[in-house]
Short mmCIF file of C-alpha atoms and ligand atoms in Angstrom, two decimals:
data_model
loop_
_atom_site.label_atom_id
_atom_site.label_comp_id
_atom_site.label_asym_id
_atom_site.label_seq_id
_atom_site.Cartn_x
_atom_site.Cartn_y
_atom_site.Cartn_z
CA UNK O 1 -13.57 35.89 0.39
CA UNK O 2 -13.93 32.80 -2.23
CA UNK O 3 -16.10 30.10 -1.26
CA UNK O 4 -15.55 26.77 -2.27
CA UNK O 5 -18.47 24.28 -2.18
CA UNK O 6 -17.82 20.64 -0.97
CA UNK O 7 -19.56 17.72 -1.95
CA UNK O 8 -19.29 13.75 0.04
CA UNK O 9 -19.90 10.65 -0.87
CA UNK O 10 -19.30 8.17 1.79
CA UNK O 11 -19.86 8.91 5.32
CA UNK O 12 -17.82 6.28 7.01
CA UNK O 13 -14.35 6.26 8.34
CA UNK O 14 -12.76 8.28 6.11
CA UNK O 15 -15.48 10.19 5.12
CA UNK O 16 -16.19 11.19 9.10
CA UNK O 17 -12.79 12.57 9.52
CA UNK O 18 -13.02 14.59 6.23
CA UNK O 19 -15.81 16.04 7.55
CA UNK O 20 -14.45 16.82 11.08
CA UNK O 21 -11.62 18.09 9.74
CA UNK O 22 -13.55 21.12 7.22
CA UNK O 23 -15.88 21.53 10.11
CA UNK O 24 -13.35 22.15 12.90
CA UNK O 25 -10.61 23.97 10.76
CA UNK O 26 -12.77 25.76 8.35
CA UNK O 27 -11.38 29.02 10.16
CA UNK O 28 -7.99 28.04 10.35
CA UNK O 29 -8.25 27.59 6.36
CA UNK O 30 -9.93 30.21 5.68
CA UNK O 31 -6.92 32.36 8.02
CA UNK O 32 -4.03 30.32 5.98
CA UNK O 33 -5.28 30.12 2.63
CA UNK O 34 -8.22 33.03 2.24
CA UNK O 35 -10.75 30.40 0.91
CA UNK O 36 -13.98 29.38 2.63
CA UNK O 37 -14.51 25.95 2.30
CA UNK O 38 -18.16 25.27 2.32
CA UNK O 39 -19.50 21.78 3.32
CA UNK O 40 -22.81 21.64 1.15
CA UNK O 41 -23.74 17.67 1.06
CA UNK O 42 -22.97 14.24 2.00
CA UNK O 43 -23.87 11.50 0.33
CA UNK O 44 -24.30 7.98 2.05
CA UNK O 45 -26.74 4.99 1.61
CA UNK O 46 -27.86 5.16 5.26
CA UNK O 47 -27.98 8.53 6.61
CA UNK O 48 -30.18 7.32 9.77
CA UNK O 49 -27.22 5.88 10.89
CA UNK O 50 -25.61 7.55 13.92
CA UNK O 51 -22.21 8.79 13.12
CA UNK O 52 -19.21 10.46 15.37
CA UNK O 53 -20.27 13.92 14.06
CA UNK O 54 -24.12 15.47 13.93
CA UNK O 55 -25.02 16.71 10.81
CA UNK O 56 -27.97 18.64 9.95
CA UNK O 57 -30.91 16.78 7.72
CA UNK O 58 -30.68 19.37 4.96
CA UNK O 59 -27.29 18.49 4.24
CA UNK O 60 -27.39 14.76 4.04
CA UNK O 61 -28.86 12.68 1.02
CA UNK O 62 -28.85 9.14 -0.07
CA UNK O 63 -28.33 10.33 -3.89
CA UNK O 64 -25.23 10.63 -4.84
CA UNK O 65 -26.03 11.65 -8.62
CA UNK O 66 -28.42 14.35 -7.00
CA UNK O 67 -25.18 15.78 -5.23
CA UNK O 68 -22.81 15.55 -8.57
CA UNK O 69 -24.76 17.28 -10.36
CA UNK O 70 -25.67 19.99 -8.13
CA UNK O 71 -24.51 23.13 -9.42
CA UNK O 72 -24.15 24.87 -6.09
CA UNK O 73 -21.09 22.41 -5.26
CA UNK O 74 -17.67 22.65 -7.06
CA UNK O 75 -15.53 19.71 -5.69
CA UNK O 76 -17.08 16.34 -5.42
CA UNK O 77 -14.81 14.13 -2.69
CA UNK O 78 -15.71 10.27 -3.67
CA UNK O 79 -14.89 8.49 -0.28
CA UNK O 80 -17.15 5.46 -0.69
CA UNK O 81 -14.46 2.93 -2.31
CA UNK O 82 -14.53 0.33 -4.59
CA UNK O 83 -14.64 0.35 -8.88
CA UNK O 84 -18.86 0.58 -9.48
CA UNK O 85 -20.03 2.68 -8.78
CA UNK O 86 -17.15 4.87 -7.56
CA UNK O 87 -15.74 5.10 -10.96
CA UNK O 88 -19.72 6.27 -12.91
CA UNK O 89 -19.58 8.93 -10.39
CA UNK O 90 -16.05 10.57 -10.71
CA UNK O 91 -16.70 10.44 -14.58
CA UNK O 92 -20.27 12.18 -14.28
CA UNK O 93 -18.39 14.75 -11.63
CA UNK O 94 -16.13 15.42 -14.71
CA UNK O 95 -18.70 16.00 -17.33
CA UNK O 96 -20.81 17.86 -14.47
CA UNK O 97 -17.50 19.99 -14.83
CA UNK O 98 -16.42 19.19 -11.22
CA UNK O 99 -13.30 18.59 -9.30
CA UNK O 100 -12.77 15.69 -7.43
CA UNK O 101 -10.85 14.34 -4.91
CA UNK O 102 -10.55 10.36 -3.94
CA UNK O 103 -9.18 8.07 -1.59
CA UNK O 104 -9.36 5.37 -3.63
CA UNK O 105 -6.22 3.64 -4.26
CA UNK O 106 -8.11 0.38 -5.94
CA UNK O 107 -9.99 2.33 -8.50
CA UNK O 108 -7.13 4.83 -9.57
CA UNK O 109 -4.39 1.47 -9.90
CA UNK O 110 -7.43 -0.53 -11.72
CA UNK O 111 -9.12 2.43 -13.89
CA UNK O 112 -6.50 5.41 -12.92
CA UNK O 113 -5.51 5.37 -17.04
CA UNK O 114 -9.41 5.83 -18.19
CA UNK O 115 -10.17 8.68 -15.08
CA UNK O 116 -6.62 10.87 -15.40
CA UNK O 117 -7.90 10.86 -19.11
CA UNK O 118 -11.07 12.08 -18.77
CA UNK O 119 -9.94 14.55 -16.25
CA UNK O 120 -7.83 15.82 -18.94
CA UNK O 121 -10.34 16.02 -21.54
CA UNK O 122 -12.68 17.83 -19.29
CA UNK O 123 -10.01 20.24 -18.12
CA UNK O 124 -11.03 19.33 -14.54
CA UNK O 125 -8.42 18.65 -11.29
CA UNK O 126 -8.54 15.50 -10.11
CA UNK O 127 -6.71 14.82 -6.58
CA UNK O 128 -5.39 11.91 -4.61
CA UNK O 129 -3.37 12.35 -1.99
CA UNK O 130 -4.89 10.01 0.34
CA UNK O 131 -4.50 7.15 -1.82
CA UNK O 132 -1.30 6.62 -0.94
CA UNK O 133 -0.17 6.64 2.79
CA UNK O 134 -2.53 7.60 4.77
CA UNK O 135 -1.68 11.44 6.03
CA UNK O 136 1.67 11.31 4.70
CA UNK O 137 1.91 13.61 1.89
CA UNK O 138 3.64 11.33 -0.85
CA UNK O 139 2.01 12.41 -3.90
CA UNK O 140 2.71 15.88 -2.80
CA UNK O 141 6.31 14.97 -2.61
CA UNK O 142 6.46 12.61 -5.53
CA UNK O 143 5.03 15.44 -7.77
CA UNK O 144 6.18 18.20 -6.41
CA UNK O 145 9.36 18.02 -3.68
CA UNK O 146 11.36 15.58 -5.84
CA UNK O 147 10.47 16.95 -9.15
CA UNK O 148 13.76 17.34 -10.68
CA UNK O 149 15.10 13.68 -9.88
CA UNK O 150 15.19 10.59 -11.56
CA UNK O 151 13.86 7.98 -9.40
CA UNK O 152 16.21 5.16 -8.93
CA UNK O 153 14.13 3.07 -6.06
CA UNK O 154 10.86 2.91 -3.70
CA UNK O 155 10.63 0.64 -0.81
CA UNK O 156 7.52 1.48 0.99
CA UNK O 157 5.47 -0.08 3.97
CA UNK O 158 2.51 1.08 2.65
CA UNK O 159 -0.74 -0.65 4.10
CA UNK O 160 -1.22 0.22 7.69
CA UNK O 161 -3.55 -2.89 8.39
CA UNK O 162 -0.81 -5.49 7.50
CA UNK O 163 1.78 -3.56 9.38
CA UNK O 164 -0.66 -3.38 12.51
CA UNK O 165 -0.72 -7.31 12.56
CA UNK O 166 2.90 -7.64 12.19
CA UNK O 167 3.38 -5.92 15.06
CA UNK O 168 1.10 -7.44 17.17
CA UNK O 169 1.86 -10.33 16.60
CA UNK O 170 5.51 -9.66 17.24
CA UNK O 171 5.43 -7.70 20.44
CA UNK O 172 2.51 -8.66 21.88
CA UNK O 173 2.31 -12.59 20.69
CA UNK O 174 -1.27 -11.61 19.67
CA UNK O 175 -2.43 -13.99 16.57
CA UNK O 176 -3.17 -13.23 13.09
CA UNK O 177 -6.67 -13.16 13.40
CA UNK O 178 -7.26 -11.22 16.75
CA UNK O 179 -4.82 -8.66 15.45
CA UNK O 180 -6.66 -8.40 11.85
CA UNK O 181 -9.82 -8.34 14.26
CA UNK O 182 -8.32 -5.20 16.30
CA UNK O 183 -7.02 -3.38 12.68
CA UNK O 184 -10.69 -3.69 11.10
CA UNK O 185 -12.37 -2.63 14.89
CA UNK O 186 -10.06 0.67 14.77
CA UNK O 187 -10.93 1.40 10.79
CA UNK O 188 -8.11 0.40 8.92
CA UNK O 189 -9.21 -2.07 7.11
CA UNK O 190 -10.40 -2.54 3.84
CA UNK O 191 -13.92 -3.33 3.46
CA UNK O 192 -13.08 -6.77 2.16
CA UNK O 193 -9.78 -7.52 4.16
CA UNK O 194 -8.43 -9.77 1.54
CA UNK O 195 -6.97 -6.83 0.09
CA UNK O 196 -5.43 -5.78 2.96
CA UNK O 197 -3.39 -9.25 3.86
CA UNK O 198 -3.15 -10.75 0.53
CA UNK O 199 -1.31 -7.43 -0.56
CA UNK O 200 -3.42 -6.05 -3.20
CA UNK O 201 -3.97 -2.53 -1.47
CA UNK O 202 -0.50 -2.39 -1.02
CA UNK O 203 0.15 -3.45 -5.07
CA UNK O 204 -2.55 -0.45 -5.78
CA UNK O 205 -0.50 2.07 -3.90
CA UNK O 206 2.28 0.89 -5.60
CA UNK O 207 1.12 0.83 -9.01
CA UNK O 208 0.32 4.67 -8.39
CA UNK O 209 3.66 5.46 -7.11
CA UNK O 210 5.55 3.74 -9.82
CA UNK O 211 3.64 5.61 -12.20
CA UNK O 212 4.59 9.15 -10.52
CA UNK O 213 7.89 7.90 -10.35
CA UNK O 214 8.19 7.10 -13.93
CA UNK O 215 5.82 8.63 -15.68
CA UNK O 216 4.82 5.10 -16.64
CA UNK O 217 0.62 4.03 -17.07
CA UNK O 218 -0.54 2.73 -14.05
CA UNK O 219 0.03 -1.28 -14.41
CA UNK O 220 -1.78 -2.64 -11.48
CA UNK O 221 -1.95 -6.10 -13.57
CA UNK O 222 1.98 -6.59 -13.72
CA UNK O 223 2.60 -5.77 -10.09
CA UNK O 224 3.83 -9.32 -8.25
CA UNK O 225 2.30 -9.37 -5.36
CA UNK O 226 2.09 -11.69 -2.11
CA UNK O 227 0.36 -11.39 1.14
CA UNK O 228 0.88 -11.87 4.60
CA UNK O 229 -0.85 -15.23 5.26
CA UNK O 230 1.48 -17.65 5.17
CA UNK O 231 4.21 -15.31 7.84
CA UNK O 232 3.70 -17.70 10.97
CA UNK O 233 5.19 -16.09 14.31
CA UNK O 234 7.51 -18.88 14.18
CA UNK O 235 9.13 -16.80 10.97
CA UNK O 236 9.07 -14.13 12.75
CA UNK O 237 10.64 -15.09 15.83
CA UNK O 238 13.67 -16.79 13.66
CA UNK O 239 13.78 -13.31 11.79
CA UNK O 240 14.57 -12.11 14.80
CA UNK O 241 17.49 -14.58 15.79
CA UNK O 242 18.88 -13.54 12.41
CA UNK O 243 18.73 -9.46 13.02
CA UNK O 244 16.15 -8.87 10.76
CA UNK O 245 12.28 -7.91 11.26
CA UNK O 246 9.78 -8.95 8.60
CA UNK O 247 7.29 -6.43 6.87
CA UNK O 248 4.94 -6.02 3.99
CA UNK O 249 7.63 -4.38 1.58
CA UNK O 250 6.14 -2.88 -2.11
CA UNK O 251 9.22 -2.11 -3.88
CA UNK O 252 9.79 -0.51 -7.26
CA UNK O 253 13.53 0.18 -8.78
CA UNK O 254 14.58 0.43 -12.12
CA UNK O 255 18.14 -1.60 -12.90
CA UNK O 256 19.52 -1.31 -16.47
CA UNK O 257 16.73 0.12 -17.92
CA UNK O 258 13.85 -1.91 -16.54
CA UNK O 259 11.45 -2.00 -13.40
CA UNK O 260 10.49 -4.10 -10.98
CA UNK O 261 7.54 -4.01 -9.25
CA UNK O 262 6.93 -5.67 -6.30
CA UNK O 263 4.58 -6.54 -2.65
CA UNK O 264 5.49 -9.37 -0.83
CA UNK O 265 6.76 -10.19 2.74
CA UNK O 266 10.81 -9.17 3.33
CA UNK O 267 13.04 -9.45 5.96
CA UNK O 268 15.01 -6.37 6.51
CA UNK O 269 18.01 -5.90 8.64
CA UNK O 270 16.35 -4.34 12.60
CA UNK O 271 18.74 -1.45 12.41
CA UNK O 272 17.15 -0.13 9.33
CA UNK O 273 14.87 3.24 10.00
CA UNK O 274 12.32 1.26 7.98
CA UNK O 275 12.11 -1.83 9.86
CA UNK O 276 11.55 0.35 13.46
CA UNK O 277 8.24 1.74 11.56
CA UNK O 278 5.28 -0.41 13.70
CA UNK O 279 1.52 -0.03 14.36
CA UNK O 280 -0.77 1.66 11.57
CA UNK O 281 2.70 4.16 10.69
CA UNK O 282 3.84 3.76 7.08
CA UNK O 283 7.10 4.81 6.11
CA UNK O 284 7.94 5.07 2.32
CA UNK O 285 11.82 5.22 1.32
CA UNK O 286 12.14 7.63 -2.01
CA UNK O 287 15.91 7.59 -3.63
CA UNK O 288 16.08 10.14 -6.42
CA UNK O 289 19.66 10.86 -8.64
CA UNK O 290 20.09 13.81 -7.08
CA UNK O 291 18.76 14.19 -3.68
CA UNK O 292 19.69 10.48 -2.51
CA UNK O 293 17.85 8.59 0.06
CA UNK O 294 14.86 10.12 1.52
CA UNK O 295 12.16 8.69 4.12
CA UNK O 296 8.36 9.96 4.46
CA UNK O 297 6.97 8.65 7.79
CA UNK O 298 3.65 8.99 9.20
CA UNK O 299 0.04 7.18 9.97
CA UNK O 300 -1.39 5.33 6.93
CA UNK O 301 -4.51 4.83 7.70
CA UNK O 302 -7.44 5.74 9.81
CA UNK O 303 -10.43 8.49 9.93
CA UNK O 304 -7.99 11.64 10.39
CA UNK O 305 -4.90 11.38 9.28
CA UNK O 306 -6.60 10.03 5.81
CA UNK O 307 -8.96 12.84 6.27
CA UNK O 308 -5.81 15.45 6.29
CA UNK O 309 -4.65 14.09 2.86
CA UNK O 310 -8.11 14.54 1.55
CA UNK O 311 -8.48 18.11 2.96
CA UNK O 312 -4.88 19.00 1.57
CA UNK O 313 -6.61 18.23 -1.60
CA UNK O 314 -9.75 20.32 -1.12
CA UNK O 315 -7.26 23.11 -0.31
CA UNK O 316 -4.99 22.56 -3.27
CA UNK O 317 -7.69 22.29 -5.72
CA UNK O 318 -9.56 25.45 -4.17
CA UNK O 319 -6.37 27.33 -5.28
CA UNK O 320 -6.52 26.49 -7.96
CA UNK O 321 -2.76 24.19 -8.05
CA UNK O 322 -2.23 21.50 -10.67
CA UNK O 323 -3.59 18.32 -9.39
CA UNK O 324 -3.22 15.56 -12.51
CA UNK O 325 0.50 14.33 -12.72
CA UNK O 326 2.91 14.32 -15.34
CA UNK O 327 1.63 12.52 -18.47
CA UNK O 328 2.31 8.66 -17.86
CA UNK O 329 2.99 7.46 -21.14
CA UNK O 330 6.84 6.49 -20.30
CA UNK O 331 7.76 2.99 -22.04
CA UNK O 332 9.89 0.60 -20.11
CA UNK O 333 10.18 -3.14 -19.43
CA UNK O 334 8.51 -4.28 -16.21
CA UNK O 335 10.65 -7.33 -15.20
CA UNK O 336 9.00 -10.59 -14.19
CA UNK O 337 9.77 -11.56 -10.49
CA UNK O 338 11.58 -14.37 -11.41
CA UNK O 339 13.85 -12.73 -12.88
CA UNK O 340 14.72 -10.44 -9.96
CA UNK O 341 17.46 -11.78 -7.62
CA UNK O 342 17.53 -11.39 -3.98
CA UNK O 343 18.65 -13.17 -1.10
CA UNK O 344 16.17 -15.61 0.39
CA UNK O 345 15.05 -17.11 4.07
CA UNK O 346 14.11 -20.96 3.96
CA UNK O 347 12.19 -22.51 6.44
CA UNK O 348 11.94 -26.32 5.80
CA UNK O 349 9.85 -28.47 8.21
CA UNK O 350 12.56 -31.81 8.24
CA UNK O 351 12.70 -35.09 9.35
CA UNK O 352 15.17 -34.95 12.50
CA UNK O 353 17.89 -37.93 10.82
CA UNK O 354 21.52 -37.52 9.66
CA UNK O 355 22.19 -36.34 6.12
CA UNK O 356 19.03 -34.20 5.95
CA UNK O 357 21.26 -30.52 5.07
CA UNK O 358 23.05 -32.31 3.14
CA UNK O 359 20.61 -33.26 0.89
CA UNK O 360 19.06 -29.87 1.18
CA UNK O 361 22.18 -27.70 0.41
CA UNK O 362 22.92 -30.81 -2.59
CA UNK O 363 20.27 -29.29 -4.26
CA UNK O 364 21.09 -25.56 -3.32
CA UNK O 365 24.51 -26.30 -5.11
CA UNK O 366 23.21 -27.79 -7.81
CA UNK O 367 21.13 -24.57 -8.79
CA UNK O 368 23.48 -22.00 -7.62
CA UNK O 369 22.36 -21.51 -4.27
CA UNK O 370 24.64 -20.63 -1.87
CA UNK O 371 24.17 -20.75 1.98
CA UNK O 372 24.73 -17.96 4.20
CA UNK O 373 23.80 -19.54 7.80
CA UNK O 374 21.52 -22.69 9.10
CA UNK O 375 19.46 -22.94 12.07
CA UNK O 376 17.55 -26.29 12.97
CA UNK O 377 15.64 -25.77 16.35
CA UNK O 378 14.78 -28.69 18.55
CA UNK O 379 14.77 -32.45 18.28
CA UNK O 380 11.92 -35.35 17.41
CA UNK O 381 12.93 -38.63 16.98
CA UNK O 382 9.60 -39.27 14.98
CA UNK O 383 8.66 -36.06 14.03
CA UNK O 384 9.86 -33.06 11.93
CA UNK O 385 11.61 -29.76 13.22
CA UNK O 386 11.81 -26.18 11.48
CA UNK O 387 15.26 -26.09 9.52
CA UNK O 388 16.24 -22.50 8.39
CA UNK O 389 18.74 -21.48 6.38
CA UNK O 390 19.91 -17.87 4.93
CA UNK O 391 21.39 -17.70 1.18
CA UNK O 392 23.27 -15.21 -0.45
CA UNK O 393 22.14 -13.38 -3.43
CA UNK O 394 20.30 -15.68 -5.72
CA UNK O 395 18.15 -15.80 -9.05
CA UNK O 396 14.16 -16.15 -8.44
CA UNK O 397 13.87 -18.94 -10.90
CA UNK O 398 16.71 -21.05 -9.83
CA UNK O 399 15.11 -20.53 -6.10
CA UNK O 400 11.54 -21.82 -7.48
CA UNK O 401 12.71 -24.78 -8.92
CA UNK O 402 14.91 -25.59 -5.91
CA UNK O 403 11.69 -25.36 -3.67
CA UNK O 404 10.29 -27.75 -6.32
CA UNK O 405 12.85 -30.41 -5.94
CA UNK O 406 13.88 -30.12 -2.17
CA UNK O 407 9.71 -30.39 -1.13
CA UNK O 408 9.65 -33.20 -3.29
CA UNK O 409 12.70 -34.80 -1.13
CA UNK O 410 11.44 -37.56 1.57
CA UNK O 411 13.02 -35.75 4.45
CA UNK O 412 10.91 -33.14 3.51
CA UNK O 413 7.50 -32.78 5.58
CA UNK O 414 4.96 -30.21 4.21
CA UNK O 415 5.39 -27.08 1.98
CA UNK O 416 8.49 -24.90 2.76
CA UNK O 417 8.42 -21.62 3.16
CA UNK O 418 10.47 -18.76 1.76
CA UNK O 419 10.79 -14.67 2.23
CA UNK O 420 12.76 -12.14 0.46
CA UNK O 421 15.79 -10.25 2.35
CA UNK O 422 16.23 -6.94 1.68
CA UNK O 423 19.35 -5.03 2.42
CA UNK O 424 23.25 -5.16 2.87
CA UNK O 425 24.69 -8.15 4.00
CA UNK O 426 25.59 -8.93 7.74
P1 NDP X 501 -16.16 2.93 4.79
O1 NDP X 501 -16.74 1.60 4.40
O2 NDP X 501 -15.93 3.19 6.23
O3 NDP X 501 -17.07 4.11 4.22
C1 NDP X 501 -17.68 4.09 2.97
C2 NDP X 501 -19.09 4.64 3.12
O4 NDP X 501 -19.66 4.84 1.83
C3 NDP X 501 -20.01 3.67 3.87
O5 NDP X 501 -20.83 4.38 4.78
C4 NDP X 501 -20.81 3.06 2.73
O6 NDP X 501 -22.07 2.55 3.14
C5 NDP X 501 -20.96 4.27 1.81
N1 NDP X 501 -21.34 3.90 0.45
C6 NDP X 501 -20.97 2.80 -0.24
N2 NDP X 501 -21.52 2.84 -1.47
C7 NDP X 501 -22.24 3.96 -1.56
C8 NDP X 501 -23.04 4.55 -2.57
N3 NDP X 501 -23.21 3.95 -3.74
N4 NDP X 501 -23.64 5.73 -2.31
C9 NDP X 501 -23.49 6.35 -1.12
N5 NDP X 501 -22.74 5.83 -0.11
C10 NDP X 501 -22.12 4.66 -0.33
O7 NDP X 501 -14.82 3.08 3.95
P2 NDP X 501 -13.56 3.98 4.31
O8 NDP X 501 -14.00 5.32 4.73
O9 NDP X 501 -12.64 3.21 5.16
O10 NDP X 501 -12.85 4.05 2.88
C11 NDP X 501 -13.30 4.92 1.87
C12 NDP X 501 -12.25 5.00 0.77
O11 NDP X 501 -11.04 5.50 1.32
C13 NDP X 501 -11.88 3.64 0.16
O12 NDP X 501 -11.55 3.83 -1.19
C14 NDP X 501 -10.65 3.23 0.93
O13 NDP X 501 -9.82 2.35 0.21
C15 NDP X 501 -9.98 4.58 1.08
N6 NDP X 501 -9.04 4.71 2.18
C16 NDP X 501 -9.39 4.30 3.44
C17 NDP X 501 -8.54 4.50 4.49
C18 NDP X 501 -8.87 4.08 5.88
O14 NDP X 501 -8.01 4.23 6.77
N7 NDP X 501 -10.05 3.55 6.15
C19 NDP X 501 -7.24 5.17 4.29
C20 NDP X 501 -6.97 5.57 2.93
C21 NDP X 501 -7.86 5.34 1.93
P3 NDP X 501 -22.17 0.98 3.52
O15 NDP X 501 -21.20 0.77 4.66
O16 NDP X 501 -23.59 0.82 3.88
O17 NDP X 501 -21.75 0.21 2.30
N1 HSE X 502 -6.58 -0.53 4.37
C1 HSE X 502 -5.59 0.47 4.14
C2 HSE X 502 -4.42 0.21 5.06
C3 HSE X 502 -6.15 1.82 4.38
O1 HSE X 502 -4.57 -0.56 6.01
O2 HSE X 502 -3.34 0.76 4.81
C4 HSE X 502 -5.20 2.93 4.02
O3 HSE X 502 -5.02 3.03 2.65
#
């Protein structure tokens, strides 16, 4: 029977189910596939530290460069995160003629052009399914499945951690910082959570799935991107009074011959599939020319289901499959978000006195703005109340330099606030 020799670094979450995973199914594998896979080392700074699973002393190290260059293991899984020194040891797997498989979305959208290179050069397999999604096999798909389409469009909830804390915060009125609390506790999380709820991990996912899409370098540095921190519940309860639900939306569509790429809040309509997608689940909406709309649901993060798309690697590789995608040297115009045109949710904080909308919607008109529905909640003499309104389809620009003006208006109290809407009109 072939043997296949398996090399770790990084023994924490996802690590830990990677290893569960080759340890408990190594039979079933070996039934399906005919290939042994062979857990030889793992690599972590503290291997004192007690884990979920025992392993024995001979197999654990704290060097990883002892471990790549090992000749006794052929696929070297880098699971530790991060750009240095993640990145120095995929490239000295690759001259140590290795394979390797990552999970690690930031390096690939930061570096992914420099490592897919050298993979090349070296003739060596490089995989990275769990990048993207969690256990959902999208790069699978992307690659393979929907091969012979154009792709037209991506809308993808994509970070599980941002997701997590919309829920709770929604269903359970739990706040931002007890739910982010919960999402790090149960392993979600990014080691720095900044790039969890200021959108960046979900603007690295993207930036790999545009570039599978079409065939474009990976251009993490043009992705727009916008977090979660400024969503109050208050947003999301009005959401809610409109019919829509608010999530962490990366989006990528081409429209006449350019591409948008995109991560920031969006209020979709509640009946959408996409907008019933809660907890850590990810859902990621593919529409090719030819095979339409498609939807790819499933947990996107956490120590197993990540550890499945790392082990569906492993596997592939071991067969010896083509791992490295089509060659990303498309050529198109990324278009700058203010450019894009959407329609928008306002929420103004007003003074409660007459002529207040008026002045608002004055300066709506005067940049092409035009109003859908209005909500004010409340009343204060003295004070100021929440005053939302719903546009139609407007330009990004023209919406900017509306904010400008209208938070510069004396009836105007502190910053407004306003979200993208996704989806057909109501
Ligand atoms: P963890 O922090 O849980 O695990 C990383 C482990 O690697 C830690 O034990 C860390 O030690 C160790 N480590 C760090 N640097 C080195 C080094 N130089 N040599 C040896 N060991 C090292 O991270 P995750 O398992 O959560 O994430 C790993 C990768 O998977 C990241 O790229 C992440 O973005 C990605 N990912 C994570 C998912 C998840 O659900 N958690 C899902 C999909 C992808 P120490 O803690 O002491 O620094
Ligand atoms: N921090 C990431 C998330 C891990 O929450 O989605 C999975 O990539």
């Amino acid at each position: 029977m072939k043997q296949v020799r398996i090399g770790i670094i990084g023994f924490g979450t996802v690590g830990t189910g990677t290893i569960k995973i080759l340890l408990n199914q190594r039979e079933l594998i070996k039934k399906r596939t005919g290939i042994d896979l062979i857990l030889k080392k793992v690599a972590d700074k503290d291997i004192e530290k007690p884990r979920e699973i025992t392993l024995s002393k001979e197999i654990l190290t704290t060097d990883a460069m002892e471990l790549i260059k090992n000749p006794e293991i052929d696929i070297v899984v880098e699971l530790i995160g991060g750009i240095h020194p993640a990145k120095d040891f995929i490239i000295e797997a690759f001259r140590n003629g290795k394979h390797v498989v990552t999970a690690n979305k930031a390096l690939l959208a930061e570096e992914g052009n420099d490592i897919f290179l050298e993979a090349r050069q070296k003739g060596v397999k490089l995989g990275f399914e769990a990048s993207v999604g969690g256990g959902i096999p999208i790069i699978k798909v992307m690659r393979e499945g929907l091969v012979a389409n154009k792709m037209l469009a991506i809308y993808g909830i994509i970070n599980g951690t941002t997701n997590y804390i919309f829920t709770k915060m929604t269903d359970e009125k739990i706040d931002f910082q007890d739910a982010l609390r919960q999402a790090q506790d149960l392993g979600y999380a990014e080691a720095d959570p900044t790039l969890d709820i200021e959108g960046i991990d979900s603007a690295h996912k993207l930036t790999i799935l545009a570039s599978l899409a079409y065939g474009i370098p990976l251009s993490f540095n043009k992705v727009y991107c916008e977090g979660i921190t400024k969503i109050t519940a208050q947003d999301i309860a009005f959401a809610g009074e409109f019919g829509y639900k608010i999530k962490l939306l990366a989006i990528t569509k081409i429209l006449d011959g350019e591409i948008e790429l995109r991560v920031h809040p969006t209020m979709i309509p509640d009946n959408y599939l996409i907008s019933k997608v809660d907890g850590v689940f990810n859902a990621i909406y593919v529409e090719g020319d030819s095979v339409g709309p498609t939807l790819y649901y499933g947990r996107g993060a956490g120590s197993m289901p990540t550890g499945s798309a790392v082990v569906a690697d492993i596997v592939d590789i071991a067969k010896g499959s083509e791992t490295l995608p089509f060659d990303f040297s498309e050529k198109y115009n990324i278009k700058p978000v203010q450019e894009i045109e959407s329609r928008y949710y306002f929420r103004f904080t007003a003074l409660d006195s007459p002529g207040v909308l008026s002045k608002i919607s004055g300066v709506f008109g005067r940049h092409n703005i035009s109003i859908a529905s209005v909500i004010q909640k409340g009343r204060s003499k003295a004070g100021a109340v929440p005053l939302v309104i719903l546009t139609h389809k407007a330009r990004e620009n023209d919406v900017l330099d509306a904010v400008d003006k209208i938070d510069k208006l004396p009836v105007v109290a502190g910053k407004s606030v306003f979200i993208r809407v996704e989806g057909e009109e109501y």
